[in-house]
Amino acid sequence: MQVSKMAGGLIGSEIIKIGNEVNEMIRRGEQICNLTIGDFDSALYPIPQELEDEITRAYKAGHTNYPPANGMADLRQSVAAFLQEHLGLDYSVNDILVAGGSRPLIYATYMALIDPGDRVVFPVPSWNNNHYCHLSGALQVPVETSAANNFMPTAAEVAPHLKGATLLALCSPLNPTGTVFSREDLEAICELVIAENKGRGPGEKPLYIMYDQIYWMLTFGDTGHFDPVNLRPELRDYVIYIDGISKAFAATGVRVGWAFGPSGVIDKMKSILGHIGAWAPKAEQVATARFLQHQPAVAGYVEQFKGKVQRSLNALYEGLKELKAEGLPVDAIVPMGAIYLTAQISVLGKTTPEGKLLATNKDITFYLIQQARLALVPFGAFGTSDTATWFRMSVGGASLESIQEALPRLREALLQLR
């Protein structure tokens, strides 16, 4: 069958492939601690009751027809007020675009800015930028990061790649690592973008930043969230923010996201999404607009939700550190934000009890699924090499008890390797 070159070259999600293996084992009745998908078990992490009630009321009120292509005016007004109050970002309702979660907005950002062959710079590991580059025909410029800086990109790492680039794709807190930008690192990168744009002629495209901050409300302890425009207001015309309710309110299936940024870009993104029909359902938009205005409900939910997520992340982190103290080849980076823990499992070159050599991180992944009944995602699924020994652990779909029970199984699985 003949298809387009784009479709023919598009590869599937490695995360979904791993998830399918796990789901098949669960279907057979096996007990798996599933730390793969960046989603939530709604039995463990239900959406806020007030949001659920507002959704029900909106459907009963008959909000079942098409919403405006750029989002309900009340929702955009609520988002504008929310951003002003919590982040000090002042954007008008016309500079905010609502869609069915963050994915259509990321796609629209790429399609609004990128011509085939344009260069897109992004750190690895990171989520799905390679796929959006493929969809838009961009030239991928992945930038390797390191554990020494918690896998967050530094100015020194990105600087050699910005000349002539059209887009710098950044995310903080970062999927897959659960780590965040320091103020100093993000400021230094912002300075590079400012300098690059000052050096471009009037007929050249500027260098834009796509800043995915979908996890910004989920930071822990003294960790702060920083963003480009607050740090450098002169970047306002060059930053497209990606945001929404999916992660901070465990509302991945509610599908309400928003982007905001310079009017000219947002208008083009609106036109693109209008043709695709990727808007959020009207009732959910009406409900989200009302919920965001309930400040005590928002604050109360986020506080208890963050506490529950952090307890699971800490259990994983402390458990891995205990295994490391025993001399086992594991490590972890302290959780800073989002729902992810970065873990290292350095067993490449070892042999399983059945005599199979663990030659890639995929081999390690499937060994742990089978032997420890523990499912992780290797950083190879996020753009690093297939011999990288770092993994993403996502706690949204697993209870604290299942995490605690999985750690001894991991220990036994590692001890069986030779």
mmCIF file with all atom_site columns, N, CA, C and O in Angstrom, residues 45 220 303-318 395 400 403-404:
data_model
loop_
_atom_site.group_PDB
_atom_site.id
_atom_site.type_symbol
_atom_site.label_atom_id
_atom_site.label_alt_id
_atom_site.label_comp_id
_atom_site.label_asym_id
_atom_site.label_entity_id
_atom_site.label_seq_id
_atom_site.pdbx_PDB_ins_code
_atom_site.Cartn_x
_atom_site.Cartn_y
_atom_site.Cartn_z
_atom_site.occupancy
_atom_site.B_iso_or_equiv
_atom_site.pdbx_formal_charge
_atom_site.auth_seq_id
_atom_site.auth_comp_id
_atom_site.auth_asym_id
_atom_site.auth_atom_id
_atom_site.pdbx_PDB_model_num
ATOM 1  N N  . TYR A 1 45  ? -6.124 8.578  41.797 1.00 0.00 ? 45  TYR A N  1
ATOM 2  C CA . TYR A 1 45  ? -6.006 10.025 41.627 1.00 0.00 ? 45  TYR A CA 1
ATOM 3  C C  . TYR A 1 45  ? -7.230 10.544 40.864 1.00 0.00 ? 45  TYR A C  1
ATOM 4  O O  . TYR A 1 45  ? -7.171 10.835 39.675 1.00 0.00 ? 45  TYR A O  1
ATOM 5  N N  . PHE A 1 220 ? 8.227  20.304 44.079 1.00 0.00 ? 220 PHE A N  1
ATOM 6  C CA . PHE A 1 220 ? 8.261  19.815 45.453 1.00 0.00 ? 220 PHE A CA 1
ATOM 7  C C  . PHE A 1 220 ? 9.271  20.573 46.307 1.00 0.00 ? 220 PHE A C  1
ATOM 8  O O  . PHE A 1 220 ? 10.331 20.983 45.820 1.00 0.00 ? 220 PHE A O  1
ATOM 9  N N  . GLU A 1 303 ? -2.627 20.758 46.810 1.00 0.00 ? 303 GLU A N  1
ATOM 10 C CA . GLU A 1 303 ? -1.827 20.449 48.000 1.00 0.00 ? 303 GLU A CA 1
ATOM 11 C C  . GLU A 1 303 ? -1.869 18.958 48.326 1.00 0.00 ? 303 GLU A C  1
ATOM 12 O O  . GLU A 1 303 ? -0.834 18.318 48.520 1.00 0.00 ? 303 GLU A O  1
ATOM 13 N N  . GLN A 1 304 ? -3.087 18.384 48.360 1.00 0.00 ? 304 GLN A N  1
ATOM 14 C CA . GLN A 1 304 ? -3.171 16.956 48.714 1.00 0.00 ? 304 GLN A CA 1
ATOM 15 C C  . GLN A 1 304 ? -2.650 16.073 47.586 1.00 0.00 ? 304 GLN A C  1
ATOM 16 O O  . GLN A 1 304 ? -2.034 15.035 47.830 1.00 0.00 ? 304 GLN A O  1
ATOM 17 N N  . PHE A 1 305 ? -2.873 16.500 46.358 1.00 0.00 ? 305 PHE A N  1
ATOM 18 C CA . PHE A 1 305 ? -2.425 15.736 45.198 1.00 0.00 ? 305 PHE A CA 1
ATOM 19 C C  . PHE A 1 305 ? -0.906 15.685 45.144 1.00 0.00 ? 305 PHE A C  1
ATOM 20 O O  . PHE A 1 305 ? -0.304 14.622 44.971 1.00 0.00 ? 305 PHE A O  1
ATOM 21 N N  . LYS A 1 306 ? -0.266 16.838 45.314 1.00 0.00 ? 306 LYS A N  1
ATOM 22 C CA . LYS A 1 306 ? 1.194  16.879 45.315 1.00 0.00 ? 306 LYS A CA 1
ATOM 23 C C  . LYS A 1 306 ? 1.770  16.020 46.431 1.00 0.00 ? 306 LYS A C  1
ATOM 24 O O  . LYS A 1 306 ? 2.770  15.324 46.238 1.00 0.00 ? 306 LYS A O  1
ATOM 25 N N  . GLY A 1 307 ? 1.140  16.072 47.589 1.00 0.00 ? 307 GLY A N  1
ATOM 26 C CA . GLY A 1 307 ? 1.640  15.269 48.703 1.00 0.00 ? 307 GLY A CA 1
ATOM 27 C C  . GLY A 1 307 ? 1.605  13.789 48.399 1.00 0.00 ? 307 GLY A C  1
ATOM 28 O O  . GLY A 1 307 ? 2.553  13.058 48.707 1.00 0.00 ? 307 GLY A O  1
ATOM 29 N N  . LYS A 1 308 ? 0.538  13.341 47.759 1.00 0.00 ? 308 LYS A N  1
ATOM 30 C CA . LYS A 1 308 ? 0.403  11.923 47.434 1.00 0.00 ? 308 LYS A CA 1
ATOM 31 C C  . LYS A 1 308 ? 1.412  11.500 46.370 1.00 0.00 ? 308 LYS A C  1
ATOM 32 O O  . LYS A 1 308 ? 2.047  10.446 46.478 1.00 0.00 ? 308 LYS A O  1
ATOM 33 N N  . VAL A 1 309 ? 1.581  12.334 45.345 1.00 0.00 ? 309 VAL A N  1
ATOM 34 C CA . VAL A 1 309 ? 2.568  12.046 44.297 1.00 0.00 ? 309 VAL A CA 1
ATOM 35 C C  . VAL A 1 309 ? 3.974  12.014 44.887 1.00 0.00 ? 309 VAL A C  1
ATOM 36 O O  . VAL A 1 309 ? 4.774  11.111 44.602 1.00 0.00 ? 309 VAL A O  1
ATOM 37 N N  . GLN A 1 310 ? 4.273  12.975 45.740 1.00 0.00 ? 310 GLN A N  1
ATOM 38 C CA . GLN A 1 310 ? 5.615  13.057 46.296 1.00 0.00 ? 310 GLN A CA 1
ATOM 39 C C  . GLN A 1 310 ? 5.919  11.860 47.194 1.00 0.00 ? 310 GLN A C  1
ATOM 40 O O  . GLN A 1 310 ? 7.054  11.363 47.213 1.00 0.00 ? 310 GLN A O  1
ATOM 41 N N  . ARG A 1 311 ? 4.934  11.367 47.924 1.00 0.00 ? 311 ARG A N  1
ATOM 42 C CA . ARG A 1 311 ? 5.171  10.187 48.761 1.00 0.00 ? 311 ARG A CA 1
ATOM 43 C C  . ARG A 1 311 ? 5.565  8.987  47.906 1.00 0.00 ? 311 ARG A C  1
ATOM 44 O O  . ARG A 1 311 ? 6.469  8.216  48.278 1.00 0.00 ? 311 ARG A O  1
ATOM 45 N N  . SER A 1 312 ? 4.909  8.816  46.771 1.00 0.00 ? 312 SER A N  1
ATOM 46 C CA . SER A 1 312 ? 5.268  7.702  45.888 1.00 0.00 ? 312 SER A CA 1
ATOM 47 C C  . SER A 1 312 ? 6.650  7.897  45.274 1.00 0.00 ? 312 SER A C  1
ATOM 48 O O  . SER A 1 312 ? 7.448  6.951  45.202 1.00 0.00 ? 312 SER A O  1
ATOM 49 N N  . LEU A 1 313 ? 6.936  9.112  44.831 1.00 0.00 ? 313 LEU A N  1
ATOM 50 C CA . LEU A 1 313 ? 8.255  9.378  44.262 1.00 0.00 ? 313 LEU A CA 1
ATOM 51 C C  . LEU A 1 313 ? 9.348  9.181  45.306 1.00 0.00 ? 313 LEU A C  1
ATOM 52 O O  . LEU A 1 313 ? 10.408 8.596  45.017 1.00 0.00 ? 313 LEU A O  1
ATOM 53 N N  . ASN A 1 314 ? 9.108  9.648  46.518 1.00 0.00 ? 314 ASN A N  1
ATOM 54 C CA . ASN A 1 314 ? 10.108 9.483  47.574 1.00 0.00 ? 314 ASN A CA 1
ATOM 55 C C  . ASN A 1 314 ? 10.320 8.020  47.936 1.00 0.00 ? 314 ASN A C  1
ATOM 56 O O  . ASN A 1 314 ? 11.447 7.599  48.229 1.00 0.00 ? 314 ASN A O  1
ATOM 57 N N  . ALA A 1 315 ? 9.250  7.240  47.909 1.00 0.00 ? 315 ALA A N  1
ATOM 58 C CA . ALA A 1 315 ? 9.393  5.813  48.201 1.00 0.00 ? 315 ALA A CA 1
ATOM 59 C C  . ALA A 1 315 ? 10.298 5.143  47.170 1.00 0.00 ? 315 ALA A C  1
ATOM 60 O O  . ALA A 1 315 ? 11.156 4.312  47.520 1.00 0.00 ? 315 ALA A O  1
ATOM 61 N N  . LEU A 1 316 ? 10.110 5.496  45.909 1.00 0.00 ? 316 LEU A N  1
ATOM 62 C CA . LEU A 1 316 ? 10.979 4.954  44.865 1.00 0.00 ? 316 LEU A CA 1
ATOM 63 C C  . LEU A 1 316 ? 12.416 5.421  45.050 1.00 0.00 ? 316 LEU A C  1
ATOM 64 O O  . LEU A 1 316 ? 13.366 4.619  44.981 1.00 0.00 ? 316 LEU A O  1
ATOM 65 N N  . TYR A 1 317 ? 12.580 6.716  45.267 1.00 0.00 ? 317 TYR A N  1
ATOM 66 C CA . TYR A 1 317 ? 13.926 7.283  45.400 1.00 0.00 ? 317 TYR A CA 1
ATOM 67 C C  . TYR A 1 317 ? 14.669 6.653  46.583 1.00 0.00 ? 317 TYR A C  1
ATOM 68 O O  . TYR A 1 317 ? 15.817 6.206  46.443 1.00 0.00 ? 317 TYR A O  1
ATOM 69 N N  . GLU A 1 318 ? 14.021 6.616  47.727 1.00 0.00 ? 318 GLU A N  1
ATOM 70 C CA . GLU A 1 318 ? 14.675 6.068  48.911 1.00 0.00 ? 318 GLU A CA 1
ATOM 71 C C  . GLU A 1 318 ? 14.927 4.575  48.765 1.00 0.00 ? 318 GLU A C  1
ATOM 72 O O  . GLU A 1 318 ? 15.971 4.059  49.197 1.00 0.00 ? 318 GLU A O  1
ATOM 73 N N  . VAL A 1 395 ? 4.678  7.601  38.443 1.00 0.00 ? 395 VAL A N  1
ATOM 74 C CA . VAL A 1 395 ? 3.953  7.055  39.590 1.00 0.00 ? 395 VAL A CA 1
ATOM 75 C C  . VAL A 1 395 ? 2.440  7.239  39.507 1.00 0.00 ? 395 VAL A C  1
ATOM 76 O O  . VAL A 1 395 ? 1.720  6.780  40.402 1.00 0.00 ? 395 VAL A O  1
ATOM 77 N N  . LEU A 1 400 ? 1.037  3.514  46.175 1.00 0.00 ? 400 LEU A N  1
ATOM 78 C CA . LEU A 1 400 ? 2.237  3.499  47.019 1.00 0.00 ? 400 LEU A CA 1
ATOM 79 C C  . LEU A 1 400 ? 2.543  2.075  47.465 1.00 0.00 ? 400 LEU A C  1
ATOM 80 O O  . LEU A 1 400 ? 3.719  1.663  47.494 1.00 0.00 ? 400 LEU A O  1
ATOM 81 N N  . ILE A 1 403 ? 4.221  0.082  44.714 1.00 0.00 ? 403 ILE A N  1
ATOM 82 C CA . ILE A 1 403 ? 5.603  0.534  44.547 1.00 0.00 ? 403 ILE A CA 1
ATOM 83 C C  . ILE A 1 403 ? 6.482  -0.085 45.631 1.00 0.00 ? 403 ILE A C  1
ATOM 84 O O  . ILE A 1 403 ? 7.578  -0.616 45.346 1.00 0.00 ? 403 ILE A O  1
ATOM 85 N N  . GLN A 1 404 ? 6.022  -0.042 46.859 1.00 0.00 ? 404 GLN A N  1
ATOM 86 C CA . GLN A 1 404 ? 6.801  -0.617 47.960 1.00 0.00 ? 404 GLN A CA 1
ATOM 87 C C  . GLN A 1 404 ? 6.985  -2.125 47.788 1.00 0.00 ? 404 GLN A C  1
ATOM 88 O O  . GLN A 1 404 ? 8.051  -2.673 48.101 1.00 0.00 ? 404 GLN A O  1
#
